[in-house]
Amino acid sequence: MRGDLRDGGRARVAFPSTRDVLLVDGEADTFTAAEAPEAVAGALRAKYGWDPRGDGASYAFFRVRPRTVQAYRGEREMRGRFLMREGAWTV
């Protein structure tokens, strides 16, 4: 990773596929493996059976605080799909 997310502090995350999309734009906080909150690392370990903190210091954890959230099903629904704007829910 070049550090764009770490240096820029902003992120766009898309879930789960290109047909049924949830887009989240937000501010990103970065944690080194040593700084990662135990609750977060524990949840990752519980879900996937793996803790990246044990594999090396190069792993990072990110927390994205939503500022904008959009949801739509395919291209035909791209307009009017803001669920959150500027950190305030619209629905």
mmCIF file with all atom_site columns, C-alpha atoms in Angstrom:
data_model
loop_
_atom_site.group_PDB
_atom_site.id
_atom_site.type_symbol
_atom_site.label_atom_id
_atom_site.label_alt_id
_atom_site.label_comp_id
_atom_site.label_asym_id
_atom_site.label_entity_id
_atom_site.label_seq_id
_atom_site.pdbx_PDB_ins_code
_atom_site.Cartn_x
_atom_site.Cartn_y
_atom_site.Cartn_z
_atom_site.occupancy
_atom_site.B_iso_or_equiv
_atom_site.pdbx_formal_charge
_atom_site.auth_seq_id
_atom_site.auth_comp_id
_atom_site.auth_asym_id
_atom_site.auth_atom_id
_atom_site.pdbx_PDB_model_num
ATOM 1  C CA . MET A 1 1  ? 0.000   0.000   0.000   1.00 0.00 ? 1  MET A CA 1
ATOM 2  C CA . ARG A 1 2  ? 1.376   3.393   -0.935  1.00 0.00 ? 2  ARG A CA 1
ATOM 3  C CA . GLY A 1 3  ? -0.246  5.114   2.026   1.00 0.00 ? 3  GLY A CA 1
ATOM 4  C CA . ASP A 1 4  ? -3.001  6.999   0.173   1.00 0.00 ? 4  ASP A CA 1
ATOM 5  C CA . LEU A 1 5  ? -5.654  5.979   2.688   1.00 0.00 ? 5  LEU A CA 1
ATOM 6  C CA . ARG A 1 6  ? -3.325  6.638   5.605   1.00 0.00 ? 6  ARG A CA 1
ATOM 7  C CA . ASP A 1 7  ? -2.206  10.030  4.294   1.00 0.00 ? 7  ASP A CA 1
ATOM 8  C CA . GLY A 1 8  ? -5.488  11.248  2.807   1.00 0.00 ? 8  GLY A CA 1
ATOM 9  C CA . GLY A 1 9  ? -7.779  10.324  5.655   1.00 0.00 ? 9  GLY A CA 1
ATOM 10 C CA . ARG A 1 10 ? -10.767 9.762   3.336   1.00 0.00 ? 10 ARG A CA 1
ATOM 11 C CA . ALA A 1 11 ? -12.244 6.532   2.028   1.00 0.00 ? 11 ALA A CA 1
ATOM 12 C CA . ARG A 1 12 ? -14.927 5.181   -0.285  1.00 0.00 ? 12 ARG A CA 1
ATOM 13 C CA . VAL A 1 13 ? -16.119 1.680   0.476   1.00 0.00 ? 13 VAL A CA 1
ATOM 14 C CA . ALA A 1 14 ? -18.576 -0.274  -1.691  1.00 0.00 ? 14 ALA A CA 1
ATOM 15 C CA . PHE A 1 15 ? -20.631 -3.238  -0.471  1.00 0.00 ? 15 PHE A CA 1
ATOM 16 C CA . PRO A 1 16 ? -21.386 -5.962  -1.665  1.00 0.00 ? 16 PRO A CA 1
ATOM 17 C CA . SER A 1 17 ? -21.508 -6.137  -5.486  1.00 0.00 ? 17 SER A CA 1
ATOM 18 C CA . THR A 1 18 ? -22.029 -4.087  -8.631  1.00 0.00 ? 18 THR A CA 1
ATOM 19 C CA . ARG A 1 19 ? -25.726 -5.075  -8.865  1.00 0.00 ? 19 ARG A CA 1
ATOM 20 C CA . ASP A 1 20 ? -26.902 -4.192  -5.344  1.00 0.00 ? 20 ASP A CA 1
ATOM 21 C CA . VAL A 1 21 ? -24.652 -1.450  -4.002  1.00 0.00 ? 21 VAL A CA 1
ATOM 22 C CA . LEU A 1 22 ? -24.116 0.412   -0.759  1.00 0.00 ? 22 LEU A CA 1
ATOM 23 C CA . LEU A 1 23 ? -21.529 3.212   -1.107  1.00 0.00 ? 23 LEU A CA 1
ATOM 24 C CA . VAL A 1 24 ? -20.008 4.768   1.995   1.00 0.00 ? 24 VAL A CA 1
ATOM 25 C CA . ASP A 1 25 ? -17.807 7.889   1.824   1.00 0.00 ? 25 ASP A CA 1
ATOM 26 C CA . GLY A 1 26 ? -16.145 8.867   5.042   1.00 0.00 ? 26 GLY A CA 1
ATOM 27 C CA . GLU A 1 27 ? -13.204 9.940   7.097   1.00 0.00 ? 27 GLU A CA 1
ATOM 28 C CA . ALA A 1 28 ? -10.656 7.223   7.778   1.00 0.00 ? 28 ALA A CA 1
ATOM 29 C CA . ASP A 1 29 ? -8.596  6.675   10.899  1.00 0.00 ? 29 ASP A CA 1
ATOM 30 C CA . THR A 1 30 ? -5.535  4.442   10.677  1.00 0.00 ? 30 THR A CA 1
ATOM 31 C CA . PHE A 1 31 ? -4.257  2.116   13.396  1.00 0.00 ? 31 PHE A CA 1
ATOM 32 C CA . THR A 1 32 ? -1.025  0.166   13.252  1.00 0.00 ? 32 THR A CA 1
ATOM 33 C CA . ALA A 1 33 ? -1.236  -3.489  14.183  1.00 0.00 ? 33 ALA A CA 1
ATOM 34 C CA . ALA A 1 34 ? -0.058  -2.610  17.691  1.00 0.00 ? 34 ALA A CA 1
ATOM 35 C CA . GLU A 1 35 ? -2.623  0.219   18.038  1.00 0.00 ? 35 GLU A CA 1
ATOM 36 C CA . ALA A 1 36 ? -5.625  -1.748  16.762  1.00 0.00 ? 36 ALA A CA 1
ATOM 37 C CA . PRO A 1 37 ? -8.445  -1.826  19.308  1.00 0.00 ? 37 PRO A CA 1
ATOM 38 C CA . GLU A 1 38 ? -8.674  -5.287  20.865  1.00 0.00 ? 38 GLU A CA 1
ATOM 39 C CA . ALA A 1 39 ? -12.426 -5.465  20.224  1.00 0.00 ? 39 ALA A CA 1
ATOM 40 C CA . VAL A 1 40 ? -11.850 -4.964  16.486  1.00 0.00 ? 40 VAL A CA 1
ATOM 41 C CA . ALA A 1 41 ? -8.969  -7.408  16.242  1.00 0.00 ? 41 ALA A CA 1
ATOM 42 C CA . GLY A 1 42 ? -10.926 -9.919  18.333  1.00 0.00 ? 42 GLY A CA 1
ATOM 43 C CA . ALA A 1 43 ? -13.981 -9.639  16.073  1.00 0.00 ? 43 ALA A CA 1
ATOM 44 C CA . LEU A 1 44 ? -11.807 -10.201 12.998  1.00 0.00 ? 44 LEU A CA 1
ATOM 45 C CA . ARG A 1 45 ? -10.178 -13.217 14.641  1.00 0.00 ? 45 ARG A CA 1
ATOM 46 C CA . ALA A 1 46 ? -13.583 -14.633 15.663  1.00 0.00 ? 46 ALA A CA 1
ATOM 47 C CA . LYS A 1 47 ? -15.072 -14.234 12.180  1.00 0.00 ? 47 LYS A CA 1
ATOM 48 C CA . TYR A 1 48 ? -12.113 -15.354 10.052  1.00 0.00 ? 48 TYR A CA 1
ATOM 49 C CA . GLY A 1 49 ? -9.943  -17.327 12.480  1.00 0.00 ? 49 GLY A CA 1
ATOM 50 C CA . TRP A 1 50 ? -6.985  -15.076 11.715  1.00 0.00 ? 50 TRP A CA 1
ATOM 51 C CA . ASP A 1 51 ? -5.317  -12.181 13.506  1.00 0.00 ? 51 ASP A CA 1
ATOM 52 C CA . PRO A 1 52 ? -3.086  -10.121 11.190  1.00 0.00 ? 52 PRO A CA 1
ATOM 53 C CA . ARG A 1 53 ? -1.298  -8.632  14.189  1.00 0.00 ? 53 ARG A CA 1
ATOM 54 C CA . GLY A 1 54 ? 0.616   -11.901 14.520  1.00 0.00 ? 54 GLY A CA 1
ATOM 55 C CA . ASP A 1 55 ? 1.780   -11.892 10.894  1.00 0.00 ? 55 ASP A CA 1
ATOM 56 C CA . GLY A 1 56 ? 3.810   -8.693  10.938  1.00 0.00 ? 56 GLY A CA 1
ATOM 57 C CA . ALA A 1 57 ? 3.845   -5.018  11.711  1.00 0.00 ? 57 ALA A CA 1
ATOM 58 C CA . SER A 1 58 ? 3.050   -3.990  8.124   1.00 0.00 ? 58 SER A CA 1
ATOM 59 C CA . TYR A 1 59 ? -0.702  -4.654  8.546   1.00 0.00 ? 59 TYR A CA 1
ATOM 60 C CA . ALA A 1 60 ? -2.939  -1.700  9.324   1.00 0.00 ? 60 ALA A CA 1
ATOM 61 C CA . PHE A 1 61 ? -6.487  -1.375  10.598  1.00 0.00 ? 61 PHE A CA 1
ATOM 62 C CA . PHE A 1 62 ? -8.844  1.334   9.351   1.00 0.00 ? 62 PHE A CA 1
ATOM 63 C CA . ARG A 1 63 ? -12.007 2.820   10.813  1.00 0.00 ? 63 ARG A CA 1
ATOM 64 C CA . VAL A 1 64 ? -14.241 4.683   8.370   1.00 0.00 ? 64 VAL A CA 1
ATOM 65 C CA . ARG A 1 65 ? -16.662 7.196   9.904   1.00 0.00 ? 65 ARG A CA 1
ATOM 66 C CA . PRO A 1 66 ? -19.471 7.674   7.365   1.00 0.00 ? 66 PRO A CA 1
ATOM 67 C CA . ARG A 1 67 ? -20.218 11.129  5.957   1.00 0.00 ? 67 ARG A CA 1
ATOM 68 C CA . THR A 1 68 ? -22.277 10.026  2.945   1.00 0.00 ? 68 THR A CA 1
ATOM 69 C CA . VAL A 1 69 ? -24.171 6.773   2.372   1.00 0.00 ? 69 VAL A CA 1
ATOM 70 C CA . GLN A 1 70 ? -25.880 5.806   -0.887  1.00 0.00 ? 70 GLN A CA 1
ATOM 71 C CA . ALA A 1 71 ? -27.804 2.654   -1.770  1.00 0.00 ? 71 ALA A CA 1
ATOM 72 C CA . TYR A 1 72 ? -29.211 1.441   -5.058  1.00 0.00 ? 72 TYR A CA 1
ATOM 73 C CA . ARG A 1 73 ? -29.983 -1.616  -7.108  1.00 0.00 ? 73 ARG A CA 1
ATOM 74 C CA . GLY A 1 74 ? -28.292 -1.273  -10.461 1.00 0.00 ? 74 GLY A CA 1
ATOM 75 C CA . GLU A 1 75 ? -27.782 1.770   -12.642 1.00 0.00 ? 75 GLU A CA 1
ATOM 76 C CA . ARG A 1 76 ? -31.486 2.591   -13.007 1.00 0.00 ? 76 ARG A CA 1
ATOM 77 C CA . GLU A 1 77 ? -31.689 3.573   -9.333  1.00 0.00 ? 77 GLU A CA 1
ATOM 78 C CA . MET A 1 78 ? -28.590 5.772   -9.090  1.00 0.00 ? 78 MET A CA 1
ATOM 79 C CA . ARG A 1 79 ? -30.522 9.036   -8.546  1.00 0.00 ? 79 ARG A CA 1
ATOM 80 C CA . GLY A 1 80 ? -31.996 9.928   -5.175  1.00 0.00 ? 80 GLY A CA 1
ATOM 81 C CA . ARG A 1 81 ? -30.265 7.209   -3.203  1.00 0.00 ? 81 ARG A CA 1
ATOM 82 C CA . PHE A 1 82 ? -28.589 9.250   -0.474  1.00 0.00 ? 82 PHE A CA 1
ATOM 83 C CA . LEU A 1 83 ? -29.298 7.754   2.939   1.00 0.00 ? 83 LEU A CA 1
ATOM 84 C CA . MET A 1 84 ? -26.783 10.056  4.677   1.00 0.00 ? 84 MET A CA 1
ATOM 85 C CA . ARG A 1 85 ? -25.340 13.457  3.723   1.00 0.00 ? 85 ARG A CA 1
ATOM 86 C CA . GLU A 1 86 ? -22.655 15.366  5.595   1.00 0.00 ? 86 GLU A CA 1
ATOM 87 C CA . GLY A 1 87 ? -22.899 12.899  8.458   1.00 0.00 ? 87 GLY A CA 1
ATOM 88 C CA . ALA A 1 88 ? -26.682 13.309  8.928   1.00 0.00 ? 88 ALA A CA 1
ATOM 89 C CA . TRP A 1 89 ? -29.160 10.549  8.081   1.00 0.00 ? 89 TRP A CA 1
ATOM 90 C CA . THR A 1 90 ? -31.761 11.595  5.489   1.00 0.00 ? 90 THR A CA 1
ATOM 91 C CA . VAL A 1 91 ? -34.050 8.604   6.093   1.00 0.00 ? 91 VAL A CA 1
#
